[in-house]
Amino acid sequence: MSDRDPANGTEADNEDGRNVAIACQGGGSHTAFTAGVLRGLFDDWDDADRLVGVSGTSGGAFCALVAWYNFVTDGPEAAREALGEFWTDLSARSPVDAATNEWLVWGARVRSSGVALPTFSPYDVPGTALGKHRLRQVVERHVDFDELGSLCTRDAPKLIVGTVDINGGEFETFIDEAVTVDAVLASAAVPTLFEAVEIHGHYHWDGVFSQNPPVKDFLQGPVEQKPDEIWIVQINPQRREGEPRSLEEIADRRSELAGNLSLNQEIGFINQVNEWLEAGHLPKDVYRSVTVRRLELDKDLHYSTQLDRSPAFVRELMSYGESRADALFEEQNVDRTGT
């Protein structure tokens, strides 16, 4: 399918090729949509394009990692297949898991409507440790972390995972060989569901409290390795019609706005750099103009469904994600051919 050497990510010899980076926003089970988008992108990957980076936060970090690892080792088709298998493994398929899944989704929906239910710290519930252990097993089934460091060559796409350092009170990204299974688990450590993850003497929480997802890190390094385009898989809707009135609607929109805050700030920075380049204020041998494209999950989903791992819901979101990838390719064909 490709002239690319999947072991190092080098691009085919095509003057029309672009450097592309993909950023995956977090959002719990809603990131099954992200897996679908990535599957669609890799199903029709342009051999002329070069993947120069993949980033992710929370559930988006899982998708980014699985996609990156399999793309680098075996190419786009392997990444497509691995993403489907990963989410199948993560789905609530057993009777006990399915019952637990329904209870969690129900509880989240009831709480968001203002009904008081008993709450517990994840440090007081044994099941949270089991949940983290299962996540670790699923991730390690699809990624060989002992091999990961050797794959992080100069020509390979950059791998970036976002977390928040709760002791230092600052964003922290793990890049390339620094991405360990603990770093990915930390990126998805929702503080009300999982214990914090200790890395290098500091505790870390879910990256949605920081860079969701990391974008500016793509702009570091030699100009030839910087992206011409950044495709952002966005879980939190940028726009919504009407006024949120119920407690559920208010909670949903508040969560979405908070989740988009860092992303919009980073996109604003990129737009500013583009303007400075166009005005001649920055050297073009150091900086590159970047086009940002968003692939949004624009379904009206309740916040509680971020916990829903039911196989039917996961399949629905993945299928929708693939259709959004198709729409992006159609848009790009218009951009490139003018038709």
mmCIF file of C-alpha atoms in Angstrom:
data_model
loop_
_atom_site.group_PDB
_atom_site.id
_atom_site.type_symbol
_atom_site.label_atom_id
_atom_site.label_comp_id
_atom_site.label_asym_id
_atom_site.label_seq_id
_atom_site.Cartn_x
_atom_site.Cartn_y
_atom_site.Cartn_z
ATOM 1 C CA MET A 1 0.000 0.000 0.000
ATOM 2 C CA SER A 2 2.848 2.407 0.759
ATOM 3 C CA ASP A 3 6.364 3.419 -0.234
ATOM 4 C CA ARG A 4 6.850 4.299 3.413
ATOM 5 C CA ASP A 5 9.240 2.277 5.531
ATOM 6 C CA PRO A 6 6.983 1.668 8.568
ATOM 7 C CA ALA A 7 10.005 1.112 10.783
ATOM 8 C CA ASN A 8 11.143 4.710 10.509
ATOM 9 C CA GLY A 9 8.186 6.609 9.089
ATOM 10 C CA THR A 10 10.120 8.072 6.154
ATOM 11 C CA GLU A 11 7.971 9.660 3.508
ATOM 12 C CA ALA A 12 7.521 8.605 -0.073
ATOM 13 C CA ASP A 13 9.286 10.662 -2.722
ATOM 14 C CA ASN A 14 6.353 12.849 -3.702
ATOM 15 C CA GLU A 15 6.494 16.610 -3.952
ATOM 16 C CA ASP A 16 2.799 16.869 -3.103
ATOM 17 C CA GLY A 17 3.219 15.120 0.241
ATOM 18 C CA ARG A 18 2.532 16.844 3.540
ATOM 19 C CA ASN A 19 3.829 16.484 7.065
ATOM 20 C CA VAL A 20 0.804 15.507 9.158
ATOM 21 C CA ALA A 21 0.397 15.339 12.940
ATOM 22 C CA ILE A 22 -2.688 13.947 14.671
ATOM 23 C CA ALA A 23 -3.845 15.108 18.120
ATOM 24 C CA CYS A 24 -6.416 13.054 20.057
ATOM 25 C CA GLN A 25 -8.535 14.799 22.696
ATOM 26 C CA GLY A 26 -9.579 12.898 25.813
ATOM 27 C CA GLY A 27 -13.118 12.060 26.833
ATOM 28 C CA GLY A 28 -13.429 8.591 28.350
ATOM 29 C CA SER A 29 -15.405 6.110 26.279
ATOM 30 C CA HIS A 30 -16.237 8.854 23.792
ATOM 31 C CA THR A 31 -12.699 8.354 22.479
ATOM 32 C CA ALA A 32 -13.951 5.210 20.756
ATOM 33 C CA PHE A 33 -14.908 7.888 18.202
ATOM 34 C CA THR A 34 -11.207 8.776 18.024
ATOM 35 C CA ALA A 35 -10.315 5.162 17.310
ATOM 36 C CA GLY A 36 -12.862 5.195 14.500
ATOM 37 C CA VAL A 37 -11.429 8.395 13.038
ATOM 38 C CA LEU A 38 -7.913 6.964 13.111
ATOM 39 C CA ARG A 39 -9.117 3.731 11.540
ATOM 40 C CA GLY A 40 -10.698 5.735 8.737
ATOM 41 C CA LEU A 41 -7.580 7.843 8.234
ATOM 42 C CA PHE A 42 -5.304 4.823 8.083
ATOM 43 C CA ASP A 43 -7.663 2.938 5.788
ATOM 44 C CA ASP A 44 -7.118 5.544 3.080
ATOM 45 C CA TRP A 45 -3.724 6.916 4.074
ATOM 46 C CA ASP A 46 -2.040 8.917 1.291
ATOM 47 C CA ASP A 47 1.376 7.355 0.634
ATOM 48 C CA ALA A 48 2.755 10.793 -0.174
ATOM 49 C CA ASP A 49 1.963 12.136 3.299
ATOM 50 C CA ARG A 50 4.329 11.736 6.201
ATOM 51 C CA LEU A 51 3.064 11.159 9.736
ATOM 52 C CA VAL A 52 5.343 13.303 11.908
ATOM 53 C CA GLY A 53 3.547 13.083 15.234
ATOM 54 C CA VAL A 54 0.690 11.644 17.274
ATOM 55 C CA SER A 55 -0.440 13.041 20.619
ATOM 56 C CA GLY A 56 -3.196 12.208 23.044
ATOM 57 C CA THR A 57 -4.688 12.791 26.447
ATOM 58 C CA SER A 58 -6.695 10.408 28.633
ATOM 59 C CA GLY A 59 -8.634 8.014 26.373
ATOM 60 C CA GLY A 60 -7.069 9.845 23.446
ATOM 61 C CA ALA A 61 -3.647 8.851 24.785
ATOM 62 C CA PHE A 62 -4.597 5.170 24.547
ATOM 63 C CA CYS A 63 -5.689 5.655 20.926
ATOM 64 C CA ALA A 64 -2.586 7.676 20.071
ATOM 65 C CA LEU A 65 -0.234 5.136 21.615
ATOM 66 C CA VAL A 66 -1.802 2.064 19.997
ATOM 67 C CA ALA A 67 -1.971 3.836 16.629
ATOM 68 C CA TRP A 68 1.615 5.120 16.838
ATOM 69 C CA TYR A 69 3.149 1.814 17.914
ATOM 70 C CA ASN A 70 1.466 -0.277 15.237
ATOM 71 C CA PHE A 71 1.954 2.358 12.526
ATOM 72 C CA VAL A 72 5.683 2.528 13.221
ATOM 73 C CA THR A 73 6.167 -1.228 13.443
ATOM 74 C CA ASP A 74 3.883 -2.445 10.647
ATOM 75 C CA GLY A 75 2.247 0.470 8.839
ATOM 76 C CA PRO A 76 -1.216 2.064 8.607
ATOM 77 C CA GLU A 77 -3.219 -1.131 8.075
ATOM 78 C CA ALA A 78 -1.748 -2.678 11.226
ATOM 79 C CA ALA A 79 -2.617 0.488 13.172
ATOM 80 C CA ARG A 80 -6.187 0.292 11.878
ATOM 81 C CA GLU A 81 -6.602 -3.325 12.959
ATOM 82 C CA ALA A 82 -4.969 -2.817 16.354
ATOM 83 C CA LEU A 83 -7.282 0.074 17.245
ATOM 84 C CA GLY A 84 -10.332 -2.097 16.604
ATOM 85 C CA GLU A 85 -8.915 -4.963 18.658
ATOM 86 C CA PHE A 86 -7.924 -2.612 21.493
ATOM 87 C CA TRP A 87 -11.447 -1.235 21.881
ATOM 88 C CA THR A 88 -12.948 -4.697 21.629
ATOM 89 C CA ASP A 89 -10.733 -5.733 24.553
ATOM 90 C CA LEU A 90 -11.681 -2.598 26.470
ATOM 91 C CA SER A 91 -15.433 -3.085 26.008
ATOM 92 C CA ALA A 92 -17.640 -4.426 28.785
ATOM 93 C CA ARG A 93 -18.311 -7.883 27.354
ATOM 94 C CA SER A 94 -18.597 -10.212 30.342
ATOM 95 C CA PRO A 95 -21.851 -10.312 32.360
ATOM 96 C CA VAL A 96 -20.164 -8.886 35.467
ATOM 97 C CA ASP A 97 -18.394 -6.153 33.523
ATOM 98 C CA ALA A 98 -21.582 -5.265 31.661
ATOM 99 C CA ALA A 99 -23.548 -4.960 34.919
ATOM 100 C CA THR A 100 -20.836 -2.796 36.472
ATOM 101 C CA ASN A 101 -20.778 -0.632 33.361
ATOM 102 C CA GLU A 102 -24.552 -0.049 33.517
ATOM 103 C CA TRP A 103 -24.351 0.853 37.200
ATOM 104 C CA LEU A 104 -21.551 3.404 36.625
ATOM 105 C CA VAL A 105 -23.358 5.088 33.734
ATOM 106 C CA TRP A 106 -26.634 5.207 35.702
ATOM 107 C CA GLY A 107 -24.892 6.674 38.754
ATOM 108 C CA ALA A 108 -23.162 9.383 36.705
ATOM 109 C CA ARG A 109 -26.418 10.374 35.034
ATOM 110 C CA VAL A 110 -28.314 10.563 38.333
ATOM 111 C CA ARG A 111 -25.589 12.648 40.015
ATOM 112 C CA SER A 112 -25.457 15.108 37.122
ATOM 113 C CA SER A 113 -29.205 15.712 37.555
ATOM 114 C CA GLY A 114 -28.634 16.881 41.135
ATOM 115 C CA VAL A 115 -29.703 13.751 43.013
ATOM 116 C CA ALA A 116 -27.465 13.046 45.993
ATOM 117 C CA LEU A 117 -25.940 9.571 45.954
ATOM 118 C CA PRO A 118 -23.263 8.137 48.236
ATOM 119 C CA THR A 119 -19.781 9.004 47.004
ATOM 120 C CA PHE A 120 -16.499 7.263 47.727
ATOM 121 C CA SER A 121 -12.881 8.099 47.217
ATOM 122 C CA PRO A 122 -11.129 5.800 44.724
ATOM 123 C CA TYR A 123 -8.657 5.124 47.542
ATOM 124 C CA ASP A 124 -11.470 3.493 49.543
ATOM 125 C CA VAL A 125 -12.873 1.271 46.778
ATOM 126 C CA PRO A 126 -10.931 -1.917 45.921
ATOM 127 C CA GLY A 127 -12.529 -2.076 42.486
ATOM 128 C CA THR A 128 -10.622 0.992 41.288
ATOM 129 C CA ALA A 129 -7.311 -0.830 41.643
ATOM 130 C CA LEU A 130 -8.732 -3.733 39.661
ATOM 131 C CA GLY A 131 -9.881 -1.325 36.962
ATOM 132 C CA LYS A 132 -6.422 0.197 36.655
ATOM 133 C CA HIS A 133 -4.870 -3.280 36.538
ATOM 134 C CA ARG A 134 -7.186 -4.267 33.708
ATOM 135 C CA LEU A 135 -6.325 -1.124 31.755
ATOM 136 C CA ARG A 136 -2.627 -1.918 32.180
ATOM 137 C CA GLN A 137 -3.154 -5.451 30.884
ATOM 138 C CA VAL A 138 -5.090 -4.285 27.823
ATOM 139 C CA VAL A 139 -2.503 -1.633 26.915
ATOM 140 C CA GLU A 140 0.435 -4.002 27.366
ATOM 141 C CA ARG A 141 -1.344 -6.567 25.189
ATOM 142 C CA HIS A 142 -1.190 -4.163 22.248
ATOM 143 C CA VAL A 143 2.080 -2.308 22.905
ATOM 144 C CA ASP A 144 5.498 -3.780 23.702
ATOM 145 C CA PHE A 145 6.952 -1.093 25.969
ATOM 146 C CA ASP A 146 10.331 -2.849 26.042
ATOM 147 C CA GLU A 147 10.546 -2.203 22.301
ATOM 148 C CA LEU A 148 9.119 1.308 22.319
ATOM 149 C CA GLY A 149 12.351 3.162 23.074
ATOM 150 C CA SER A 150 14.202 1.629 20.122
ATOM 151 C CA LEU A 151 11.402 2.737 17.783
ATOM 152 C CA CYS A 152 11.791 6.408 18.723
ATOM 153 C CA THR A 153 14.238 7.330 15.977
ATOM 154 C CA ARG A 154 14.764 10.714 14.343
ATOM 155 C CA ASP A 155 12.633 9.680 11.367
ATOM 156 C CA ALA A 156 9.789 8.154 13.382
ATOM 157 C CA PRO A 157 6.670 10.178 14.240
ATOM 158 C CA LYS A 158 6.823 11.972 17.562
ATOM 159 C CA LEU A 159 4.719 10.363 20.320
ATOM 160 C CA ILE A 160 3.286 12.702 22.975
ATOM 161 C CA VAL A 161 1.111 11.913 26.013
ATOM 162 C CA GLY A 162 -0.365 14.645 28.219
ATOM 163 C CA THR A 163 -0.828 14.516 32.010
ATOM 164 C CA VAL A 164 -0.984 16.977 34.897
ATOM 165 C CA ASP A 165 1.553 16.966 37.733
ATOM 166 C CA ILE A 166 -0.670 17.530 40.776
ATOM 167 C CA ASN A 167 2.282 18.182 43.112
ATOM 168 C CA GLY A 168 3.998 20.681 40.833
ATOM 169 C CA GLY A 169 0.689 22.123 39.682
ATOM 170 C CA GLU A 170 1.679 22.143 36.023
ATOM 171 C CA PHE A 171 1.130 20.416 32.699
ATOM 172 C CA GLU A 172 3.531 17.598 31.911
ATOM 173 C CA THR A 173 3.991 15.843 28.608
ATOM 174 C CA PHE A 174 5.814 12.566 28.107
ATOM 175 C CA ILE A 175 7.493 12.336 24.710
ATOM 176 C CA ASP A 176 8.824 9.340 22.752
ATOM 177 C CA GLU A 177 10.818 6.941 24.949
ATOM 178 C CA ALA A 178 9.526 8.706 28.084
ATOM 179 C CA VAL A 179 6.071 7.269 27.312
ATOM 180 C CA THR A 180 5.747 4.320 29.686
ATOM 181 C CA VAL A 181 2.682 2.347 30.635
ATOM 182 C CA ASP A 182 2.549 4.416 33.844
ATOM 183 C CA ALA A 183 2.570 7.658 31.834
ATOM 184 C CA VAL A 184 -0.401 6.480 29.749
ATOM 185 C CA LEU A 185 -2.298 5.304 32.836
ATOM 186 C CA ALA A 186 -1.567 8.658 34.500
ATOM 187 C CA SER A 187 -2.994 10.463 31.483
ATOM 188 C CA ALA A 188 -6.279 8.585 32.024
ATOM 189 C CA ALA A 189 -6.318 8.709 35.843
ATOM 190 C CA VAL A 190 -9.652 10.486 36.363
ATOM 191 C CA PRO A 191 -9.309 11.530 40.044
ATOM 192 C CA THR A 192 -12.839 10.505 41.014
ATOM 193 C CA LEU A 193 -12.335 7.021 39.536
ATOM 194 C CA PHE A 194 -8.653 6.113 39.855
ATOM 195 C CA GLU A 195 -5.788 6.726 42.221
ATOM 196 C CA ALA A 196 -3.075 9.124 41.051
ATOM 197 C CA VAL A 197 -0.045 7.581 39.352
ATOM 198 C CA GLU A 198 3.383 8.311 40.797
ATOM 199 C CA ILE A 199 6.119 9.084 38.253
ATOM 200 C CA HIS A 200 9.556 10.399 39.264
ATOM 201 C CA GLY A 201 8.383 11.219 42.779
ATOM 202 C CA HIS A 202 5.356 13.281 41.719
ATOM 203 C CA TYR A 203 1.727 12.218 41.452
ATOM 204 C CA HIS A 204 -0.146 12.635 38.192
ATOM 205 C CA TRP A 205 -3.808 12.877 37.195
ATOM 206 C CA ASP A 206 -5.837 12.749 34.034
ATOM 207 C CA GLY A 207 -4.401 14.988 31.330
ATOM 208 C CA VAL A 208 -7.789 16.563 30.561
ATOM 209 C CA PHE A 209 -6.906 19.004 33.357
ATOM 210 C CA SER A 210 -3.934 20.187 31.313
ATOM 211 C CA GLN A 211 -3.280 19.910 27.575
ATOM 212 C CA ASN A 212 -6.265 18.211 26.018
ATOM 213 C CA PRO A 213 -4.601 17.209 23.760
ATOM 214 C CA PRO A 214 -0.974 18.399 23.467
ATOM 215 C CA VAL A 215 -0.526 20.363 20.243
ATOM 216 C CA LYS A 216 2.303 22.909 20.620
ATOM 217 C CA ASP A 217 4.838 20.122 21.194
ATOM 218 C CA PHE A 218 4.515 19.239 17.502
ATOM 219 C CA LEU A 219 6.169 22.571 16.699
ATOM 220 C CA GLN A 220 9.440 21.665 18.402
ATOM 221 C CA GLY A 221 12.428 20.334 16.471
ATOM 222 C CA PRO A 222 13.867 20.833 12.968
ATOM 223 C CA VAL A 223 11.589 22.576 10.477
ATOM 224 C CA GLU A 224 11.554 19.567 8.140
ATOM 225 C CA GLN A 225 9.978 17.494 10.928
ATOM 226 C CA LYS A 226 7.282 20.025 11.806
ATOM 227 C CA PRO A 227 3.732 19.491 10.533
ATOM 228 C CA ASP A 228 2.149 21.246 7.582
ATOM 229 C CA GLU A 229 -1.212 20.145 8.966
ATOM 230 C CA ILE A 230 -2.476 19.134 12.406
ATOM 231 C CA TRP A 231 -5.629 17.027 12.453
ATOM 232 C CA ILE A 232 -7.364 17.323 15.817
ATOM 233 C CA VAL A 233 -9.860 14.660 16.836
ATOM 234 C CA GLN A 234 -12.075 16.742 19.117
ATOM 235 C CA ILE A 235 -14.401 15.028 21.574
ATOM 236 C CA ASN A 236 -15.845 18.133 23.260
ATOM 237 C CA PRO A 237 -18.115 20.105 20.903
ATOM 238 C CA GLN A 238 -16.833 23.593 20.171
ATOM 239 C CA ARG A 239 -20.328 25.036 19.613
ATOM 240 C CA ARG A 240 -23.805 24.228 20.902
ATOM 241 C CA GLU A 241 -27.156 25.811 20.158
ATOM 242 C CA GLY A 242 -29.438 27.166 22.855
ATOM 243 C CA GLU A 243 -29.052 27.881 26.561
ATOM 244 C CA PRO A 244 -28.230 25.108 29.053
ATOM 245 C CA ARG A 245 -30.972 25.216 31.698
ATOM 246 C CA SER A 246 -31.202 21.906 33.556
ATOM 247 C CA LEU A 247 -28.480 20.806 35.959
ATOM 248 C CA GLU A 248 -27.583 18.045 33.487
ATOM 249 C CA GLU A 249 -27.220 20.477 30.588
ATOM 250 C CA ILE A 250 -25.201 22.920 32.669
ATOM 251 C CA ALA A 251 -22.859 20.180 33.893
ATOM 252 C CA ASP A 252 -22.390 18.863 30.352
ATOM 253 C CA ARG A 253 -21.568 22.226 28.819
ATOM 254 C CA ARG A 254 -19.315 23.251 31.692
ATOM 255 C CA SER A 255 -17.309 20.053 31.240
ATOM 256 C CA GLU A 256 -17.056 20.586 27.476
ATOM 257 C CA LEU A 257 -15.870 24.180 27.796
ATOM 258 C CA ALA A 258 -13.257 23.244 30.385
ATOM 259 C CA GLY A 259 -12.038 20.393 28.197
ATOM 260 C CA ASN A 260 -11.565 22.739 25.228
ATOM 261 C CA LEU A 261 -9.829 25.555 27.096
ATOM 262 C CA SER A 262 -6.223 24.429 26.625
ATOM 263 C CA LEU A 263 -6.878 23.226 23.079
ATOM 264 C CA ASN A 264 -8.212 26.590 21.947
ATOM 265 C CA GLN A 265 -5.293 28.372 23.583
ATOM 266 C CA GLU A 266 -2.808 26.205 21.701
ATOM 267 C CA ILE A 267 -4.641 26.648 18.393
ATOM 268 C CA GLY A 268 -4.621 30.400 19.037
ATOM 269 C CA PHE A 269 -0.843 30.244 19.454
ATOM 270 C CA ILE A 270 -0.490 28.406 16.131
ATOM 271 C CA ASN A 271 -2.676 30.978 14.386
ATOM 272 C CA GLN A 272 -0.524 33.759 15.814
ATOM 273 C CA VAL A 273 2.663 32.115 14.528
ATOM 274 C CA ASN A 274 1.036 31.749 11.095
ATOM 275 C CA GLU A 275 0.241 35.478 11.071
ATOM 276 C CA TRP A 276 3.804 36.392 12.076
ATOM 277 C CA LEU A 277 5.180 34.163 9.330
ATOM 278 C CA GLU A 278 2.924 35.720 6.717
ATOM 279 C CA ALA A 279 3.968 39.176 7.858
ATOM 280 C CA GLY A 280 7.650 38.227 7.613
ATOM 281 C CA HIS A 281 8.355 38.560 11.326
ATOM 282 C CA LEU A 282 9.648 34.967 11.689
ATOM 283 C CA PRO A 283 12.269 33.075 9.639
ATOM 284 C CA LYS A 284 10.732 30.420 7.380
ATOM 285 C CA ASP A 285 13.766 28.169 7.759
ATOM 286 C CA VAL A 286 12.871 27.802 11.450
ATOM 287 C CA TYR A 287 9.069 28.033 11.489
ATOM 288 C CA ARG A 288 6.422 26.450 9.311
ATOM 289 C CA SER A 289 2.875 27.630 8.590
ATOM 290 C CA VAL A 290 0.407 25.069 9.939
ATOM 291 C CA THR A 291 -3.146 24.305 8.835
ATOM 292 C CA VAL A 292 -5.375 23.025 11.661
ATOM 293 C CA ARG A 293 -8.307 20.749 10.820
ATOM 294 C CA ARG A 294 -10.816 19.576 13.431
ATOM 295 C CA LEU A 295 -12.742 16.314 13.281
ATOM 296 C CA GLU A 296 -15.437 16.846 15.900
ATOM 297 C CA LEU A 297 -17.684 14.392 17.686
ATOM 298 C CA ASP A 298 -20.803 16.446 17.030
ATOM 299 C CA LYS A 299 -23.335 13.997 18.452
ATOM 300 C CA ASP A 300 -25.482 15.151 21.382
ATOM 301 C CA LEU A 301 -24.155 12.749 24.025
ATOM 302 C CA HIS A 302 -24.750 12.932 27.762
ATOM 303 C CA TYR A 303 -21.688 13.376 29.961
ATOM 304 C CA SER A 304 -22.412 10.066 31.716
ATOM 305 C CA THR A 305 -21.822 8.110 28.502
ATOM 306 C CA GLN A 306 -18.118 8.884 28.834
ATOM 307 C CA LEU A 307 -18.204 5.887 31.185
ATOM 308 C CA ASP A 308 -20.182 3.653 28.813
ATOM 309 C CA ARG A 309 -18.084 0.740 27.534
ATOM 310 C CA SER A 310 -20.988 -1.312 26.226
ATOM 311 C CA PRO A 311 -19.965 -3.027 22.945
ATOM 312 C CA ALA A 312 -22.898 -1.518 21.020
ATOM 313 C CA PHE A 313 -22.034 2.034 22.100
ATOM 314 C CA VAL A 314 -18.346 1.554 21.297
ATOM 315 C CA ARG A 315 -19.166 0.184 17.836
ATOM 316 C CA GLU A 316 -21.553 3.078 17.173
ATOM 317 C CA LEU A 317 -18.915 5.690 18.004
ATOM 318 C CA MET A 318 -16.186 3.931 16.033
ATOM 319 C CA SER A 319 -18.412 3.710 12.973
ATOM 320 C CA TYR A 320 -19.259 7.390 13.247
ATOM 321 C CA GLY A 321 -15.566 8.233 13.596
ATOM 322 C CA GLU A 322 -14.770 6.413 10.372
ATOM 323 C CA SER A 323 -17.444 8.429 8.555
ATOM 324 C CA ARG A 324 -15.892 11.669 9.841
ATOM 325 C CA ALA A 325 -12.510 10.583 8.452
ATOM 326 C CA ASP A 326 -14.139 10.047 5.068
ATOM 327 C CA ALA A 327 -15.541 13.575 5.241
ATOM 328 C CA LEU A 328 -12.073 14.981 5.952
ATOM 329 C CA PHE A 329 -10.621 13.260 2.905
ATOM 330 C CA GLU A 330 -13.455 14.612 0.752
ATOM 331 C CA GLU A 331 -12.765 18.121 2.076
ATOM 332 C CA GLN A 332 -9.059 17.758 1.372
ATOM 333 C CA ASN A 333 -9.704 16.566 -2.166
ATOM 334 C CA VAL A 334 -11.576 19.810 -2.797
ATOM 335 C CA ASP A 335 -8.710 21.789 -1.244
ATOM 336 C CA ARG A 336 -6.067 20.120 -3.395
ATOM 337 C CA THR A 337 -7.886 19.841 -6.716
ATOM 338 C CA GLY A 338 -10.113 22.895 -6.528
ATOM 339 C CA THR A 339 -13.101 20.829 -7.689
#
